[in-house]
Short mmCIF file of C-alpha atoms in Angstrom, two decimals:
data_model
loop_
_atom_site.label_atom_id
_atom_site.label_comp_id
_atom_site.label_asym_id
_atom_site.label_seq_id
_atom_site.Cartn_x
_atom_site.Cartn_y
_atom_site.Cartn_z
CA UNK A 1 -5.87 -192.21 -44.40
CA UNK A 2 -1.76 -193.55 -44.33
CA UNK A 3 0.52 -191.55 -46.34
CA UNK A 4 1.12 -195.41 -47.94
CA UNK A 5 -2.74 -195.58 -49.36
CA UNK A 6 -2.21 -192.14 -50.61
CA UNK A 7 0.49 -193.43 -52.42
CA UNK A 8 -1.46 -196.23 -53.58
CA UNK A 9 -4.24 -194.58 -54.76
CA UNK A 10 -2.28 -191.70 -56.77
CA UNK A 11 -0.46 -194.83 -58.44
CA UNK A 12 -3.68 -196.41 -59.67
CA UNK A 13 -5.29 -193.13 -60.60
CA UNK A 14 -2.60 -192.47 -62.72
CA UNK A 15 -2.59 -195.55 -64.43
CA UNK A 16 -5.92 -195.22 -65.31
CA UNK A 17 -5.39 -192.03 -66.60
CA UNK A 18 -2.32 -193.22 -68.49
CA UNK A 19 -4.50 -196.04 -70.01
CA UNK A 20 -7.26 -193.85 -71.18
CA UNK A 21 -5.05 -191.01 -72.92
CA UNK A 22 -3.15 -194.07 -74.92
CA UNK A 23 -6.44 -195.79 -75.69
CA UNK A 24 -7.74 -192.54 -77.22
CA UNK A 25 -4.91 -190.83 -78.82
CA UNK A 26 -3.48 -194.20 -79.77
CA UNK A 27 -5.63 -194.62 -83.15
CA UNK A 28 -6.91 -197.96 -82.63
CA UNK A 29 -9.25 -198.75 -85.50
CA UNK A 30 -8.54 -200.51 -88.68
CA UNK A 31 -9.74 -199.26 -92.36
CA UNK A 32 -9.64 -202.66 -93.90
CA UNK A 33 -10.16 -206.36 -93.17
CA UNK A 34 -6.92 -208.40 -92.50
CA UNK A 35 -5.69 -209.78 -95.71
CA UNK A 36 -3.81 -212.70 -93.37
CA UNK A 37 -6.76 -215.28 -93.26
CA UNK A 38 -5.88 -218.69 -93.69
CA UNK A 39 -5.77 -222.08 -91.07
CA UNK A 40 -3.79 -221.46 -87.79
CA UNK A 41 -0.33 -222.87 -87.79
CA UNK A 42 0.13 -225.98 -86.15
CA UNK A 43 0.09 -226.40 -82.09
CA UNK A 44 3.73 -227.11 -80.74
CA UNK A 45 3.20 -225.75 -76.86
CA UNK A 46 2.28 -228.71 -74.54
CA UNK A 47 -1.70 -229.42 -73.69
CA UNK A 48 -2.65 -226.54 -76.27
CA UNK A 49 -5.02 -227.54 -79.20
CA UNK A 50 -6.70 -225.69 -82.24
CA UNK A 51 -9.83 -226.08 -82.82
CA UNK A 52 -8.74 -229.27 -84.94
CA UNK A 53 -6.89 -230.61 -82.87
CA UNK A 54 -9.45 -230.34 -79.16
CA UNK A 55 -11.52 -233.48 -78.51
CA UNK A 56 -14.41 -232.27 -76.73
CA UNK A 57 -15.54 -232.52 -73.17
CA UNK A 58 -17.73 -235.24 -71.90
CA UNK A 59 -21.08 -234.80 -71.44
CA UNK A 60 -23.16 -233.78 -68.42
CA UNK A 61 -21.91 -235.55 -65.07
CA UNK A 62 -24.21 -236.68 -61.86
CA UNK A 63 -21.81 -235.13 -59.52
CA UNK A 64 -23.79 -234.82 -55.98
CA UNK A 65 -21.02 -233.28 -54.30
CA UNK A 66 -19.98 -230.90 -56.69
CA UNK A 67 -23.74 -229.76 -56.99
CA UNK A 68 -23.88 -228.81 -53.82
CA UNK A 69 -20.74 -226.78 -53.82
CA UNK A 70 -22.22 -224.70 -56.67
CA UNK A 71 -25.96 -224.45 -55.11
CA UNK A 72 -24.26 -223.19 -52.13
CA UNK A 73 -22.66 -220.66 -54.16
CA UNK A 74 -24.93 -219.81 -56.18
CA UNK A 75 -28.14 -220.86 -54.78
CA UNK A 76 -30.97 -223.73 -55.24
CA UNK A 77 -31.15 -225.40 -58.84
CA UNK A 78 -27.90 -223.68 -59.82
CA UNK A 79 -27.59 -226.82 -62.37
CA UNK A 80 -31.42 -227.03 -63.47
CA UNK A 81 -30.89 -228.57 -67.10
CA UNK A 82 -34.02 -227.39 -68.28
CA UNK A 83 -32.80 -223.70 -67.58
CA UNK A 84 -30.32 -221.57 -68.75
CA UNK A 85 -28.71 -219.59 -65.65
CA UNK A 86 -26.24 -216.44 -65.93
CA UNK A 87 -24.56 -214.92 -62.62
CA UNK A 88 -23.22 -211.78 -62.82
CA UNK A 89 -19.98 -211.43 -61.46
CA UNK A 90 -18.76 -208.01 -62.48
CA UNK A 91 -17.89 -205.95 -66.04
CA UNK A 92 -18.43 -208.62 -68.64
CA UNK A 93 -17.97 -211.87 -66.53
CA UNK A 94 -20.27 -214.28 -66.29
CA UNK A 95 -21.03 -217.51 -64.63
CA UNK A 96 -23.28 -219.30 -66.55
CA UNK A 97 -25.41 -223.38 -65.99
CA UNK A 98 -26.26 -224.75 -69.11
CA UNK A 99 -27.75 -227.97 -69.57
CA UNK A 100 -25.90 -229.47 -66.61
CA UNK A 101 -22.59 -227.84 -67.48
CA UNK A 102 -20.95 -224.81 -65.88
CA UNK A 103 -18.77 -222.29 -67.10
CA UNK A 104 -17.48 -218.83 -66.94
CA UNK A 105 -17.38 -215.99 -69.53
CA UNK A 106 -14.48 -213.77 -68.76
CA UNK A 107 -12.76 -214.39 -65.48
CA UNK A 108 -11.60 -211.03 -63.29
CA UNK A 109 -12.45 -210.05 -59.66
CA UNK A 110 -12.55 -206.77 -59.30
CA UNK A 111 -9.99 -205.54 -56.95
CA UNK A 112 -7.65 -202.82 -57.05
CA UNK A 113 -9.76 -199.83 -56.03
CA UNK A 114 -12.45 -202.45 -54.79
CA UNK A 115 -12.80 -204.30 -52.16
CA UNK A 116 -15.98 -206.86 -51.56
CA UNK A 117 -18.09 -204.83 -54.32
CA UNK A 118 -19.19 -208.10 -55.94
CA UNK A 119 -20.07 -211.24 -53.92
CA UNK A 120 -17.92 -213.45 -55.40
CA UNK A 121 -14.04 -213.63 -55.74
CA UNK A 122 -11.83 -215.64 -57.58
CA UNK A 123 -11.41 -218.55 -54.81
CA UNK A 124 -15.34 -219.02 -54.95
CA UNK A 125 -15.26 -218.48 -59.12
CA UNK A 126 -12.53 -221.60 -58.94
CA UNK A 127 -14.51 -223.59 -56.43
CA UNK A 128 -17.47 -224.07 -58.51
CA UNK A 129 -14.71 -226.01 -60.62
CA UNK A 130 -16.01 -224.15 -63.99
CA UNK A 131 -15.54 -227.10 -67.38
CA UNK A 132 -14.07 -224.12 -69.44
CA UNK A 133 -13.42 -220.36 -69.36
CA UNK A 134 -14.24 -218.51 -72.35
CA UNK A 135 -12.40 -214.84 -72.71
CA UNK A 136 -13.16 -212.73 -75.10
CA UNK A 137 -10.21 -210.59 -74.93
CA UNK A 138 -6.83 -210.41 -72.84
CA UNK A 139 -7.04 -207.06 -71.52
CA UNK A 140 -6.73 -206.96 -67.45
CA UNK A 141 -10.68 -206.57 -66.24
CA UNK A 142 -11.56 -209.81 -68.53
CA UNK A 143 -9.04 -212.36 -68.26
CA UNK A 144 -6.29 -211.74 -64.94
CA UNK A 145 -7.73 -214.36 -62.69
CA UNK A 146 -8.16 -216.77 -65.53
CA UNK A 147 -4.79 -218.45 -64.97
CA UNK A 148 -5.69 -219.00 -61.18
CA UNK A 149 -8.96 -220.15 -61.78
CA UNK A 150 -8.07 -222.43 -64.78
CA UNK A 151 -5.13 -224.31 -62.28
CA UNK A 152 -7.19 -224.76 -59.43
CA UNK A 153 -10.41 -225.94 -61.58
CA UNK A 154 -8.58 -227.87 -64.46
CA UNK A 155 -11.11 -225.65 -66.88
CA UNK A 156 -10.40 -225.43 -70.37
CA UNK A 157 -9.32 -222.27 -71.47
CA UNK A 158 -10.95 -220.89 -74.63
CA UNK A 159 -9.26 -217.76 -75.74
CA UNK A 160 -6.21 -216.00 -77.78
CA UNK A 161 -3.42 -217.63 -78.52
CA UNK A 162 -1.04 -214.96 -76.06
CA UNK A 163 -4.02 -215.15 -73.25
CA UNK A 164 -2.99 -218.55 -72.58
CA UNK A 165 0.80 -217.91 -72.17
CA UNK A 166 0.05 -214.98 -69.80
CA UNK A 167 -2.73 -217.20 -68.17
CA UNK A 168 -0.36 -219.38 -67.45
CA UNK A 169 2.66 -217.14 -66.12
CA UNK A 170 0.32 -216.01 -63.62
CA UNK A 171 -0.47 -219.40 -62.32
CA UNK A 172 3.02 -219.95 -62.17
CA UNK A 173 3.82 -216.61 -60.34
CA UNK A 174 1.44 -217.89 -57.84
CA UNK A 175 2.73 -221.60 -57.46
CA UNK A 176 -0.04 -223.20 -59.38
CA UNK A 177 0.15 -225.89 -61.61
CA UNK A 178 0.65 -224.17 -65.10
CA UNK A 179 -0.22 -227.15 -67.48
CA UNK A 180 -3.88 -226.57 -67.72
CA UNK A 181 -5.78 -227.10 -71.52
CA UNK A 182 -5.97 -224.22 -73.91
CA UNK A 183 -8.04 -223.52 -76.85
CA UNK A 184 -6.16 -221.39 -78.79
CA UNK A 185 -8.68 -219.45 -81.23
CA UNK A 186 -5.74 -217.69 -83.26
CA UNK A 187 -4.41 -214.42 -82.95
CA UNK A 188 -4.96 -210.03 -83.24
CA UNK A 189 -4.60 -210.97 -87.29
CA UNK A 190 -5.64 -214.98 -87.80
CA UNK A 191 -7.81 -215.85 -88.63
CA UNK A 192 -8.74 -211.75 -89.14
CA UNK A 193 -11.96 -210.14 -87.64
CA UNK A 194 -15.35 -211.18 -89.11
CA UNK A 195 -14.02 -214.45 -89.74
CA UNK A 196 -16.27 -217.87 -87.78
CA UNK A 197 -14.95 -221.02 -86.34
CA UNK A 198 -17.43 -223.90 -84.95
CA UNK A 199 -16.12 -225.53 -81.71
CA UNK A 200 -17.46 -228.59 -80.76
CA UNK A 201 -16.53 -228.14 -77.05
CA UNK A 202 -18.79 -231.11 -75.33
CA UNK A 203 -20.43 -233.97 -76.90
CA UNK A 204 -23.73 -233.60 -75.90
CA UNK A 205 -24.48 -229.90 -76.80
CA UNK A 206 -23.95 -228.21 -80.35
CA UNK A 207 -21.12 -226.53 -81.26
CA UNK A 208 -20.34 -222.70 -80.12
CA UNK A 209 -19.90 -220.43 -82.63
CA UNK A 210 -16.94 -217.78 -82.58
CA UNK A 211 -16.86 -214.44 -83.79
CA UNK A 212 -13.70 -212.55 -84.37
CA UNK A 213 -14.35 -208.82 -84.00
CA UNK A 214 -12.53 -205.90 -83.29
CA UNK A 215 -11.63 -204.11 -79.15
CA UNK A 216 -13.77 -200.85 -79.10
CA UNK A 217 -11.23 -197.76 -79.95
CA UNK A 218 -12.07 -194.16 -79.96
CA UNK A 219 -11.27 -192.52 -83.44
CA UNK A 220 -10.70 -188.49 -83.73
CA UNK A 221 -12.25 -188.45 -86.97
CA UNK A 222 -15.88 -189.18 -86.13
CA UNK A 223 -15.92 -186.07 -84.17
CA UNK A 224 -15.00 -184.16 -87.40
CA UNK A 225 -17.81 -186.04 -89.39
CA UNK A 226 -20.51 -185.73 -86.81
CA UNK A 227 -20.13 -187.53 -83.89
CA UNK A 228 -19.81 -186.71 -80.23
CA UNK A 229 -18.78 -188.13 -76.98
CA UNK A 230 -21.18 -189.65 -74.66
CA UNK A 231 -22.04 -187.05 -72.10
CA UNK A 232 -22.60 -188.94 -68.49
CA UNK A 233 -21.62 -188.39 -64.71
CA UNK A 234 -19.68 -191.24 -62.92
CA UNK A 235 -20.65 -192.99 -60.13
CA UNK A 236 -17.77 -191.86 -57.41
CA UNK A 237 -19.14 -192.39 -54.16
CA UNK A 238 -18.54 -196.38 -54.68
CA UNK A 239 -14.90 -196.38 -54.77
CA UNK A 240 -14.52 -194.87 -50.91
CA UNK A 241 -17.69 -196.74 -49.91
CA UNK A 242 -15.66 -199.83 -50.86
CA UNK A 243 -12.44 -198.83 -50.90
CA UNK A 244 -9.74 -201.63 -50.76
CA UNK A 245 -6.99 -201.70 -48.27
CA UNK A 246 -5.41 -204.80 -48.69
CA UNK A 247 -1.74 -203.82 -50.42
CA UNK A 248 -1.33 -207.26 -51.97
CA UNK A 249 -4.45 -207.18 -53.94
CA UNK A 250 -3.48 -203.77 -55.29
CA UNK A 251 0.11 -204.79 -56.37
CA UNK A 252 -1.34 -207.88 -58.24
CA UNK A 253 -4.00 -205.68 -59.90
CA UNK A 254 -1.39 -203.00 -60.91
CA UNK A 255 1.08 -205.92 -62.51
CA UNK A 256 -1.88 -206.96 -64.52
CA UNK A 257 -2.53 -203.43 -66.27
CA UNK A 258 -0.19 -204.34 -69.52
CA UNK A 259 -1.92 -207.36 -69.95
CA UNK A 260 -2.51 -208.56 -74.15
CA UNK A 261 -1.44 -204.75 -74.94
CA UNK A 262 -2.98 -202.74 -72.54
CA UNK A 263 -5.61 -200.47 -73.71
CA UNK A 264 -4.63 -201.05 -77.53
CA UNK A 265 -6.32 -204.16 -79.81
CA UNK A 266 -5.64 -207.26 -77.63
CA UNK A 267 -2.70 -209.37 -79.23
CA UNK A 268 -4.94 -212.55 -78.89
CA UNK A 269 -7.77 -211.16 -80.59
CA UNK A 270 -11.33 -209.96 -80.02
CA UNK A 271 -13.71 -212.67 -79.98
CA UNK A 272 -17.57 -213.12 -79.58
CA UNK A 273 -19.36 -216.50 -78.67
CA UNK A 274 -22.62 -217.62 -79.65
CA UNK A 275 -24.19 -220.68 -77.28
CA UNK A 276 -27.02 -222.92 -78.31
CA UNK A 277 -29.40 -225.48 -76.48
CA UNK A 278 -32.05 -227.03 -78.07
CA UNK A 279 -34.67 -223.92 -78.88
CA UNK A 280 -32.44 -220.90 -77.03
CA UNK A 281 -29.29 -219.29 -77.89
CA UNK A 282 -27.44 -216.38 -76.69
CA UNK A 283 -24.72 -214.36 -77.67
CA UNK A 284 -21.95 -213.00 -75.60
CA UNK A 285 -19.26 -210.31 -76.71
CA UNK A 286 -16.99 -208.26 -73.73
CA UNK A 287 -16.13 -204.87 -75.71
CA UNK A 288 -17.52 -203.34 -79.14
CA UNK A 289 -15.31 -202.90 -81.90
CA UNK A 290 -15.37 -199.51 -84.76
CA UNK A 291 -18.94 -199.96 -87.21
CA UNK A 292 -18.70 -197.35 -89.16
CA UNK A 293 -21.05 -198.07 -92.71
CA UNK A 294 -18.39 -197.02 -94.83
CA UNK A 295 -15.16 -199.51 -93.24
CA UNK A 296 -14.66 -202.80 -94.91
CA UNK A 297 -13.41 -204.69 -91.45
CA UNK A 298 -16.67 -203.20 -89.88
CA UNK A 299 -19.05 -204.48 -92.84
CA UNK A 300 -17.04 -208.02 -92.19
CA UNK A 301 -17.90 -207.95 -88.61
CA UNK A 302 -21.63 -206.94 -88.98
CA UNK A 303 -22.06 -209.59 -91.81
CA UNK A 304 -21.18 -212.20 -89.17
CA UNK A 305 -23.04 -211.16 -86.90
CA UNK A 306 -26.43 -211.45 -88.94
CA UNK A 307 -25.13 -214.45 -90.23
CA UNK A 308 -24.65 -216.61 -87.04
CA UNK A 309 -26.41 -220.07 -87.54
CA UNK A 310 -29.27 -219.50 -84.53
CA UNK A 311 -31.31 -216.32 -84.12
CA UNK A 312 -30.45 -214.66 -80.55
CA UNK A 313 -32.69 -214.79 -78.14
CA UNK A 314 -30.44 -213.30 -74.88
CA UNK A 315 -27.46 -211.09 -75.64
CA UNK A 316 -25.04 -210.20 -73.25
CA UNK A 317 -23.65 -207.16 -74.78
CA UNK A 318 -21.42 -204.66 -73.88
CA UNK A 319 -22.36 -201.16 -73.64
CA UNK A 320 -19.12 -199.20 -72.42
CA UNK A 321 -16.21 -198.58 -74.65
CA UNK A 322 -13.49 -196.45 -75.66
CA UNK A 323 -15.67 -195.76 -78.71
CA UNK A 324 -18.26 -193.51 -77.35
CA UNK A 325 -15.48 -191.02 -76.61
CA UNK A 326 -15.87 -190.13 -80.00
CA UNK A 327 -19.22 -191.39 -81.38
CA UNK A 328 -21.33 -192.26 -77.83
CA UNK A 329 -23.35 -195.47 -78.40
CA UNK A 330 -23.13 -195.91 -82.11
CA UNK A 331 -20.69 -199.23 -81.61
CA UNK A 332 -22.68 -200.58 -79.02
CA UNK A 333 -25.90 -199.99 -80.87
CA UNK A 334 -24.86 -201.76 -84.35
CA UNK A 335 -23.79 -204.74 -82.26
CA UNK A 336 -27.44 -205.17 -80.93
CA UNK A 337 -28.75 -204.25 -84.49
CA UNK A 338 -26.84 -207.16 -86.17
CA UNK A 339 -27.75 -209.70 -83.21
CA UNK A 340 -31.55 -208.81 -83.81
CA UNK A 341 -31.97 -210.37 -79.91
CA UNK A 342 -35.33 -210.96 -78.08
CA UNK A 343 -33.55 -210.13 -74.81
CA UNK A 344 -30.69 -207.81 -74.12
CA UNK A 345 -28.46 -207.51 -71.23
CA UNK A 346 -26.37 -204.73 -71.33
CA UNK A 347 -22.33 -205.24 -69.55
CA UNK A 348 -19.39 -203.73 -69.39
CA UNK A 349 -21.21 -200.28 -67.70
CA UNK A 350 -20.48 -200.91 -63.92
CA UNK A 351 -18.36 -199.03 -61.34
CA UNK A 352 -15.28 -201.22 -61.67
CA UNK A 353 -12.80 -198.35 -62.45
CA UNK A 354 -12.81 -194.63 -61.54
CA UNK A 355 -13.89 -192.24 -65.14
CA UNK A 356 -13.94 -195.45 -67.30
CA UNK A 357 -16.72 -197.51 -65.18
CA UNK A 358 -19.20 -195.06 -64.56
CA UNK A 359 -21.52 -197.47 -62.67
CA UNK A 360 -25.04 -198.31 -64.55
CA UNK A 361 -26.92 -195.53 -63.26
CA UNK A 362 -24.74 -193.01 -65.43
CA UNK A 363 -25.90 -194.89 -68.84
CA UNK A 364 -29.32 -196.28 -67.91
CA UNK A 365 -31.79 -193.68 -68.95
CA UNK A 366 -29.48 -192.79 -72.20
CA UNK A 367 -28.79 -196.47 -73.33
CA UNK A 368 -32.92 -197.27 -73.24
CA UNK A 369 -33.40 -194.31 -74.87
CA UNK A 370 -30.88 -195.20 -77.84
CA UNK A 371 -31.95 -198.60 -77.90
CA UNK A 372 -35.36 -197.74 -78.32
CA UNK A 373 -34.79 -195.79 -81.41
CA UNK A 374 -34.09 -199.46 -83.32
CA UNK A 375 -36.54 -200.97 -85.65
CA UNK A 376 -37.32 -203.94 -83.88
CA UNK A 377 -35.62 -203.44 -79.97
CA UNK A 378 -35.18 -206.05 -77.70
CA UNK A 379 -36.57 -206.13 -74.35
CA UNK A 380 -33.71 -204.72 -71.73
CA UNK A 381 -32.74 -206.25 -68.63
CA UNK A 382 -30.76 -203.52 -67.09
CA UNK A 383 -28.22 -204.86 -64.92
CA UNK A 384 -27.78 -202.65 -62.43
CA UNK A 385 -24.39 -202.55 -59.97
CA UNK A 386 -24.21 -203.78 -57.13
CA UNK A 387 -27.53 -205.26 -56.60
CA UNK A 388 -27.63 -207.49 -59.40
CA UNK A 389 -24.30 -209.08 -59.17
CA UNK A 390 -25.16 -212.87 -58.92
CA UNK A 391 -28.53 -212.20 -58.89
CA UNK A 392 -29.49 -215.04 -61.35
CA UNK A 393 -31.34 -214.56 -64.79
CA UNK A 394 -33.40 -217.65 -65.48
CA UNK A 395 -34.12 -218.56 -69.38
CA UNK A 396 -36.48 -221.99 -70.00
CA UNK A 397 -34.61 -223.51 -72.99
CA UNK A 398 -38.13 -224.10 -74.55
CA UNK A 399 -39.70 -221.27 -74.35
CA UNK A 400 -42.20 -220.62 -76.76
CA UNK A 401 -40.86 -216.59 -76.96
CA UNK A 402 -37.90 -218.26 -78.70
CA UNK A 403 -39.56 -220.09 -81.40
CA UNK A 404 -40.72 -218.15 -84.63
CA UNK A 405 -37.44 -216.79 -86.44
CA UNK A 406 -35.36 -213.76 -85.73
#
């Protein structure tokens, strides 16, 4: 190996490291509810709307040509409207056919370490010309290729206010036109966590419902009331069995690291989506904020959750977080206790980092094992890395499994 990849490695490794101390001795949670709820303040930046202000997409196009871009991508029937479709594409991103529309959830290509782990990269992600891109939070593995992918697609981008402005600063960076639409949902403190917001983002399908919650955060004190950290062994054979060479993609991963705070709550907010068509629905959140019984901004958060206006039948839910550093899968687990889902696909657990990824293997046999200890558990779909990236799930929107209540 060069004495310039040794370099290169030692940088990233050290990052990482860097990232995790400050995410874990940083003292990340919150004790109460923000007091600062109110209506966002009014829109001034160019092409960016509130939710009062965005007039919603049109409804499914007939677009032979661009149908067969995507089936080549993704495969036959990629834009089956009686079908709900989700494509893995690494940590908590998503591609996802709905009713003959097409977006993403979360736009990143993992790169850095990686090289070709998932099957997909960001030129493909932006040639399926995606209608919007929903983020959930700002941090670097969820939103850095959203700015390239929003300017060469045109997609609506539905996230934090300061997600857009780095968004676009990185389409910039890279010549790309910068004036793409934004969503802004608000802010780390507006409208507060466990507030709602209904978006009516096309006109033919119902509104999607938006959560704010919390980034997960790993609080000392648990361990002195109980809790412990999550025990598991990292996948580490994938990073040299995939190891990326190419210098550019490393330097543009490594300026993306401070992205919407770094490792501390995202500036733009935490936020967690809830999609409907006709009978099914599915719920979609990137990271797992504090629930502890006892913390008002936690009680907010799970009160929304049980209170979202369809029962869940898929949930795309992730598993990983700073959190189980201090209390293992508590976090993860209240989230799938609130959403009371009929399906859950557990995210967020894959090898895309060295330590912090520790590949799905590592959590498999002790996430079924806490999941099974709910009163009523879902059925788990455990994605596994790399096999099942865009390996699509299939979900008939009339299912009779759906029907019958939460």
């Amino acid at each position: 190996m060069s004495q310039s990849m040794i370099r290169l490695l030692s940088t990233l490794l050290s990052t990482f490291c860097t990232v995790i101390l400050s995410a874990c001795l940083g003292g990340n949670s919150s004790d109460n509810p923000s007091t600062a709820r109110g209506v966002q303040a009014a829109e001034t930046r160019p092409n960016v709307f509130t939710r009062d202000t965005f007039v919603p997409l049109p409804a499914a196009q007939n677009n032979p040509v661009l149908t067969q871009v995507r089936e080549q991508i993704l495969g036959p029937g990629a834009m089956d409207p009686d079908v709900v479709q989700f494509w893995w594409v690494g940590v908590s991103s998503f591609v996802v056919s709905m009713k003959g529309h097409l977006f993403l959830l979360d736009a990143w290509e993992i790169v850095g370490m990686h090289a070709n782990y998932v099957p997909i990269g960001r030129e493909e992600l932006a040639a399926l010309q995606p209608e919007a891109i929903f983020i959930g939070h700002g941090h670097f593995d969820h939103a850095a290729d959203a700015g390239y992918i929003a300017a060469r697609s045109n997609a609506v981008l539905v996230a934090g206010s300061t997600v857009c402005d780095t968004a676009r600063e990185r389409a910039s960076e890279e010549g790309l036109p910068a004036n793409f639409p934004c969503l802004n949902l608000g802010d780390a403190t507006q409208p507060g966590p466990g507030s709602t917001q209904s978006l009516g983002i096309w006109e033919d399908l119902p509104p999607v419902h938006v959560i704010q919650h919390t980034h997960s955060a790993a609080e000392p004190g648990d361990l002195l009331a109980g809790g412990a950290p999550l025990v598991y062994i990292p996948d580490v054979l994938t990073f040299p069995t995939y190891l990326n060479t190419n210098m550019g993609e490393a330097l543009r991963f490594l300026q993306t690291l401070p992205d919407d705070g770094g490792a501390g709550q995202p500036a733009g907010g935490t936020w967690a989506y809830q999609f409907s068509v006709d009978e099914f629905s599915f719920f979609w959140h990137d990271s797992t904020g504090i629930m502890k019984p006892d913390n008002p901004t936690s009680q907010a958060i799970d009160r929304a959750i049980r209170n979202m206006p369809e029962c869940t039948d898929v949930q795309l839910n992730a598993i990983v977080g700073f959190g189980m550093v201090t209390s293992a899968y508590r976090d993860a687990l209240a989230y799938v206790a609130a959403a009371r889902p009929k399906v859950a696909l557990p995210t967020h657990h894959d090898a895309w980092a060295p330590a912090v990824g520790g590949g799905a293997d590592a959590y498999k046999q002790s996430w079924l094992d806490a999941v099974a200890t709910l009163p009523n558990p879902p059925q788990v779909d455990y994605l596994q890395d790399p096999e099942d990236y865009l390996k699509v799930r299939r979900y008939s929107i009339n299912d009779p499994r759906w029907a019958g209540g939460c």
